[in-house]
Short mmCIF file of C-alpha atoms in Angstrom, two decimals:
data_model
loop_
_atom_site.label_atom_id
_atom_site.label_comp_id
_atom_site.label_asym_id
_atom_site.label_seq_id
_atom_site.Cartn_x
_atom_site.Cartn_y
_atom_site.Cartn_z
CA MET S 1 194.05 256.79 238.53
CA THR S 2 194.16 253.13 237.46
CA THR S 3 194.62 250.62 240.27
CA ILE S 4 196.61 247.50 239.43
CA ALA S 5 195.85 244.32 241.36
CA PRO S 6 198.82 242.89 243.32
CA THR S 7 198.51 239.74 241.19
CA GLY S 8 198.26 241.69 237.93
CA GLU S 9 195.74 241.01 235.21
CA GLN S 10 192.88 238.65 236.10
CA HIS S 11 191.94 236.03 233.49
CA THR S 12 188.48 234.42 233.71
CA ILE S 13 187.52 231.14 232.02
CA GLU S 14 184.14 229.40 232.17
CA ALA S 15 182.47 226.14 231.11
CA GLY S 16 179.60 223.94 232.30
CA GLY S 17 178.85 225.88 235.47
CA LEU S 18 182.55 226.11 236.37
CA ARG S 19 184.33 229.44 236.62
CA ALA S 20 188.04 230.02 237.29
CA VAL S 21 190.08 233.18 237.75
CA VAL S 22 193.77 232.89 236.90
CA THR S 23 196.31 235.58 237.75
CA GLU S 24 199.06 237.15 235.68
CA VAL S 25 201.47 237.14 238.63
CA GLY S 26 202.45 233.60 239.55
CA ALA S 27 200.00 232.06 237.04
CA GLY S 28 197.91 231.24 240.10
CA LEU S 29 194.38 229.92 240.53
CA ARG S 30 192.73 232.73 242.51
CA SER S 31 189.21 231.34 242.38
CA LEU S 32 187.38 228.22 241.25
CA THR S 33 183.61 227.81 241.63
CA HIS S 34 180.93 225.39 240.48
CA ASP S 35 177.45 226.86 240.13
CA GLY S 36 178.66 229.65 242.41
CA ARG S 37 179.95 227.26 245.10
CA PRO S 38 183.66 227.66 245.92
CA LEU S 39 185.86 224.62 245.33
CA VAL S 40 189.07 226.29 246.50
CA MET S 41 189.84 228.86 249.16
CA GLY S 42 189.93 232.02 247.10
CA TYR S 43 191.11 235.48 248.00
CA SER S 44 190.43 239.08 247.09
CA GLU S 45 191.78 240.60 243.90
CA HIS S 46 193.20 243.33 246.10
CA ARG S 47 195.69 241.20 248.02
CA THR S 48 198.52 238.74 247.46
CA PRO S 49 197.85 234.99 247.77
CA PRO S 50 197.54 233.98 251.45
CA GLY S 51 199.75 231.01 252.18
CA SER S 52 200.74 230.79 248.48
CA ALA S 53 197.13 229.88 247.68
CA GLY S 54 196.68 228.53 244.16
CA VAL S 55 200.17 229.14 242.77
CA PRO S 56 202.44 226.72 240.88
CA LEU S 57 205.72 226.00 242.69
CA LEU S 58 208.61 225.94 240.20
CA PRO S 59 211.29 224.73 239.69
CA TRP S 60 210.93 223.04 243.07
CA PRO S 61 208.11 222.62 245.57
CA ASN S 62 208.25 223.17 249.32
CA ARG S 63 211.59 223.81 251.05
CA ILE S 64 215.34 223.42 250.59
CA GLN S 65 217.25 223.35 253.86
CA ASP S 66 219.57 226.36 254.21
CA GLY S 67 218.91 227.04 250.52
CA ARG S 68 222.06 225.03 249.86
CA TYR S 69 222.50 222.02 247.58
CA THR S 70 225.07 220.28 245.37
CA PHE S 71 224.37 219.39 241.75
CA ASP S 72 226.88 217.70 239.43
CA GLY S 73 229.62 218.44 241.93
CA GLN S 74 228.83 222.16 242.08
CA GLU S 75 227.84 223.66 245.43
CA ARG S 76 225.06 226.20 245.12
CA GLN S 77 223.39 228.72 247.41
CA LEU S 78 219.82 229.90 246.84
CA ALA S 79 218.27 233.00 248.36
CA LEU S 80 216.65 232.27 251.74
CA THR S 81 213.05 233.16 250.93
CA GLU S 82 211.75 231.62 254.16
CA PRO S 83 213.93 233.54 256.66
CA LYS S 84 211.93 232.35 259.67
CA PHE S 85 213.26 228.82 259.12
CA GLY S 86 216.36 229.63 257.08
CA ASN S 87 215.13 227.82 253.96
CA ALA S 88 214.61 228.49 250.27
CA ALA S 89 210.90 227.94 249.67
CA HIS S 90 208.55 227.26 246.76
CA GLY S 91 210.81 228.12 243.83
CA PHE S 92 211.10 231.40 241.93
CA THR S 93 207.93 231.95 239.95
CA ARG S 94 205.27 232.91 242.53
CA THR S 95 205.93 236.64 242.17
CA LEU S 96 206.85 236.82 238.49
CA PRO S 97 204.48 237.98 235.71
CA TRP S 98 203.43 235.30 233.22
CA ARG S 99 202.33 236.04 229.65
CA VAL S 100 199.26 234.60 227.95
CA LEU S 101 200.23 232.10 225.24
CA THR S 102 196.76 230.92 224.21
CA ARG S 103 193.24 231.33 225.51
CA ASP S 104 189.60 230.76 224.72
CA GLU S 105 186.39 230.81 226.72
CA ALA S 106 187.17 227.63 228.66
CA SER S 107 190.98 227.49 228.76
CA ILE S 108 194.12 229.54 229.13
CA THR S 109 197.83 228.79 228.86
CA LEU S 110 200.43 231.07 230.43
CA GLY S 111 204.16 230.98 229.88
CA LEU S 112 207.31 232.22 231.57
CA ARG S 113 210.94 232.10 230.50
CA LEU S 114 212.89 231.64 233.71
CA PHE S 115 216.41 233.00 233.34
CA PRO S 116 219.29 232.12 235.70
CA GLN S 117 218.68 232.94 239.34
CA THR S 118 220.97 233.03 242.35
CA GLY S 119 221.93 229.40 242.95
CA TYR S 120 220.14 228.16 239.82
CA PRO S 121 222.17 228.86 236.65
CA HIS S 122 219.63 227.46 234.18
CA ILE S 123 217.13 228.69 231.60
CA LEU S 124 213.70 227.07 231.54
CA ASP S 125 210.60 227.71 229.47
CA LEU S 126 207.68 227.08 231.83
CA SER S 127 203.99 226.79 231.00
CA VAL S 128 200.77 226.35 232.96
CA ALA S 129 197.56 225.42 231.14
CA TYR S 130 194.15 225.57 232.85
CA THR S 131 191.19 223.91 231.10
CA LEU S 132 187.56 223.66 232.23
CA ASP S 133 185.12 221.08 230.90
CA GLY S 134 181.92 219.48 232.14
CA SER S 135 183.73 217.45 234.79
CA GLY S 136 186.08 219.97 236.36
CA LEU S 137 189.44 221.71 236.04
CA ALA S 138 192.48 220.10 234.41
CA VAL S 139 195.95 221.63 234.80
CA GLU S 140 199.13 220.87 232.85
CA ILE S 141 202.46 222.21 234.09
CA GLY S 142 205.33 221.96 231.63
CA ALA S 143 209.04 222.75 231.56
CA VAL S 144 211.70 222.78 228.82
CA ASN S 145 215.41 223.12 229.52
CA LEU S 146 216.75 225.74 227.09
CA GLY S 147 220.24 225.75 228.56
CA ASP S 148 223.34 223.73 227.68
CA THR S 149 223.65 221.89 231.02
CA PRO S 150 221.30 219.54 232.91
CA ALA S 151 218.97 221.23 235.40
CA PRO S 152 217.43 219.91 238.63
CA TYR S 153 213.66 220.21 238.50
CA GLY S 154 210.54 219.45 240.47
CA PHE S 155 206.99 220.73 240.29
CA GLY S 156 204.32 221.50 242.84
CA ALA S 157 201.01 223.36 243.09
CA HIS S 158 199.26 224.90 246.08
CA PRO S 159 195.44 224.78 245.85
CA TYR S 160 193.39 224.88 249.06
CA LEU S 161 190.27 222.72 248.76
CA THR S 162 187.07 223.82 250.49
CA VAL S 163 183.55 222.51 250.99
CA GLY S 164 182.29 225.84 252.36
CA GLU S 165 182.13 224.51 255.92
CA PRO S 166 184.57 224.63 258.87
CA LEU S 167 187.57 222.45 258.15
CA ASP S 168 187.38 220.55 261.45
CA GLY S 169 184.12 218.88 260.41
CA ALA S 170 185.17 218.14 256.84
CA VAL S 171 185.77 214.50 255.90
CA LEU S 172 189.07 213.63 254.22
CA THR S 173 189.98 210.62 252.10
CA LEU S 174 193.68 210.31 251.28
CA PRO S 175 195.08 207.14 249.64
CA ALA S 176 198.57 207.43 251.15
CA ALA S 177 200.31 204.67 253.11
CA GLU S 178 203.24 206.79 254.36
CA TRP S 179 203.66 210.20 255.93
CA VAL S 180 206.90 212.11 256.50
CA ALA S 181 207.88 213.53 259.87
CA VAL S 182 209.51 216.97 259.71
CA ASP S 183 211.66 218.94 262.12
CA GLU S 184 211.03 222.41 263.54
CA ARG S 185 212.22 223.91 260.24
CA LYS S 186 209.74 221.81 258.19
CA ILE S 187 212.55 219.64 256.82
CA PRO S 188 211.89 215.87 256.48
CA VAL S 189 213.48 213.56 259.04
CA GLY S 190 212.01 210.25 257.91
CA ARG S 191 209.12 208.30 256.44
CA ARG S 192 206.56 206.66 258.69
CA PRO S 193 203.67 204.25 257.98
CA VAL S 194 200.28 205.88 258.51
CA GLU S 195 198.88 202.69 260.02
CA GLY S 196 197.79 203.34 263.60
CA THR S 197 198.56 207.07 263.47
CA PRO S 198 196.44 210.25 263.26
CA TYR S 199 197.68 210.56 259.65
CA ASP S 200 195.77 207.56 258.32
CA PHE S 201 192.99 208.84 256.06
CA ARG S 202 192.84 205.85 253.72
CA ALA S 203 189.30 205.39 255.00
CA ALA S 204 187.26 208.60 255.01
CA ARG S 205 187.10 210.35 258.38
CA PRO S 206 186.83 213.90 259.78
CA ILE S 207 189.96 216.02 260.02
CA GLY S 208 188.96 217.27 263.46
CA GLU S 209 191.51 219.46 265.21
CA LEU S 210 194.50 217.77 263.54
CA SER S 211 197.13 220.26 262.37
CA LEU S 212 198.87 219.29 259.15
CA ASP S 213 201.87 220.61 257.27
CA THR S 214 202.82 217.14 256.22
CA PRO S 215 204.12 215.30 253.14
CA PHE S 216 202.45 212.01 252.16
CA THR S 217 203.61 209.34 249.73
CA ASP S 218 203.26 205.66 248.78
CA LEU S 219 200.10 206.69 246.97
CA THR S 220 197.45 204.29 245.71
CA ARG S 221 196.24 204.98 242.19
CA ASP S 222 192.93 204.17 240.55
CA ALA S 223 192.60 202.08 237.39
CA ASP S 224 193.15 205.18 235.24
CA GLY S 225 196.53 205.81 236.88
CA ARG S 226 195.39 208.82 238.86
CA VAL S 227 195.69 209.34 242.60
CA ARG S 228 192.65 211.01 244.17
CA ALA S 229 192.21 212.89 247.46
CA ARG S 230 188.69 213.88 248.54
CA LEU S 231 187.33 216.50 250.91
CA ALA S 232 183.61 216.14 251.69
CA THR S 233 180.99 217.76 253.88
CA ALA S 234 180.27 216.10 257.22
CA ASP S 235 177.16 214.44 255.80
CA GLY S 236 179.03 213.30 252.69
CA THR S 237 176.53 214.80 250.27
CA ARG S 238 178.99 216.97 248.37
CA GLY S 239 182.65 217.72 248.13
CA VAL S 240 185.70 218.32 246.00
CA GLU S 241 188.35 215.98 244.68
CA LEU S 242 191.96 216.65 243.69
CA TRP S 243 193.57 214.20 241.28
CA GLY S 244 197.17 213.80 240.23
CA GLY S 245 198.48 212.07 237.13
CA GLU S 246 201.70 210.26 236.31
CA GLY S 247 204.70 211.69 238.13
CA VAL S 248 202.68 213.08 241.03
CA GLU S 249 204.42 210.99 243.67
CA TRP S 250 203.72 213.20 246.68
CA LEU S 251 200.86 215.12 248.25
CA GLN S 252 201.60 217.79 250.86
CA LEU S 253 198.66 218.56 253.15
CA PHE S 254 198.44 221.85 255.04
CA THR S 255 195.55 222.89 257.28
CA GLY S 256 196.57 226.55 257.26
CA ASP S 257 196.88 226.99 261.02
CA SER S 258 199.53 229.68 260.57
CA LEU S 259 197.33 231.82 258.31
CA SER S 260 195.41 234.79 259.69
CA GLY S 261 191.77 235.87 259.76
CA LYS S 262 189.22 233.97 257.71
CA HIS S 263 191.98 232.07 255.90
CA ARG S 264 193.13 230.28 259.07
CA ARG S 265 191.92 226.69 258.55
CA GLY S 266 189.74 228.15 255.81
CA GLY S 267 190.68 225.36 253.43
CA LEU S 268 192.87 222.29 253.14
CA ALA S 269 195.90 222.67 250.91
CA VAL S 270 196.31 219.43 248.96
CA GLU S 271 199.50 220.02 247.05
CA PRO S 272 200.44 217.68 244.18
CA MET S 273 204.23 217.39 243.95
CA SER S 274 206.70 215.41 241.87
CA CYS S 275 209.25 215.29 244.68
CA PRO S 276 209.33 215.72 248.45
CA PRO S 277 210.59 218.72 250.42
CA ASN S 278 214.39 219.12 250.33
CA ALA S 279 214.73 217.11 247.11
CA PHE S 280 217.45 219.39 245.71
CA ARG S 281 219.62 218.23 248.63
CA THR S 282 218.57 214.59 248.89
CA GLY S 283 217.93 213.86 245.21
CA GLU S 284 214.78 211.91 246.11
CA ASP S 285 212.44 211.80 243.07
CA LEU S 286 214.33 214.79 241.63
CA ILE S 287 214.05 215.21 237.86
CA ARG S 288 217.30 215.72 235.95
CA LEU S 289 216.21 217.76 232.95
CA ALA S 290 218.75 217.40 230.13
CA PRO S 291 219.41 220.21 227.62
CA GLY S 292 216.47 220.40 225.22
CA GLU S 293 214.42 217.96 227.31
CA SER S 294 210.84 218.67 228.33
CA VAL S 295 208.56 217.32 231.04
CA ALA S 296 204.87 217.77 231.85
CA HIS S 297 202.71 216.96 234.86
CA HIS S 298 198.94 216.89 235.16
CA TRP S 299 196.54 217.43 238.02
CA GLY S 300 193.02 218.70 238.45
CA ILE S 301 190.01 219.46 240.65
CA THR S 302 186.55 217.92 240.32
CA PRO S 303 183.36 218.70 242.28
CA PHE S 304 181.03 215.88 243.32
CA GLN S 305 177.70 215.44 245.06
CA ARG S 306 175.11 212.78 245.56
#
């Protein structure tokens, strides 16, 4: 009897000491290693992604309060996929099978045609491309509106960075000047400056016992236009960096306190997002994708050591 993995076919790509495993279901990043050292919190082929580890979040990231929003004067109701809090969470594509569009030894592109869903009467062609080179992993997430009406759209991704040591001792650098307070349902209630708060990681410091499930914005970019967040070992000798390109306006950080077993605080989710939680309701940084229009976002992961 043939056993099928819960995440479907497993696609492996390799280059320059880097190795990634990408899944058919969700087009997720199940594993990423450099010379055998894990860069992300991976999981077994025989289970589903813990805490949405490694999956793209489309066509919206994070949560929509009550799953209800209004777009172009039309009230819409999404399925409540986070029943504990009464929200619609993380889009539609995490549990759908993606097809391989192109692949070679060091790269793979997967595609999905998303047909109308409850509360989302649009047709999108979605793509996720993973590419390894000598420096790290680069990811491109694309969307094309195939329908005849504008569509609300946002992107997110959910990698958990790891340095192979307990998270409490890991050192975080996060170039964000604002954090967003959320209510008991994880819905934003307002921006706050990080200055003078436990959420200020603009200068590298240990995470300690801080629990995060927190959006950050007002991001500082480097000369190349990328924003970079770093997680390093306590002695600073090695670590992993997540970068986000143009249109990555938000980073959601999650310490995984609600996960079970070895995955609890087993990695730090640093989630690049184009818009904040609840953007379908608030419209903040929401992309209005016109018929025939396309959009692409880029992010990646790079190991470092000294």
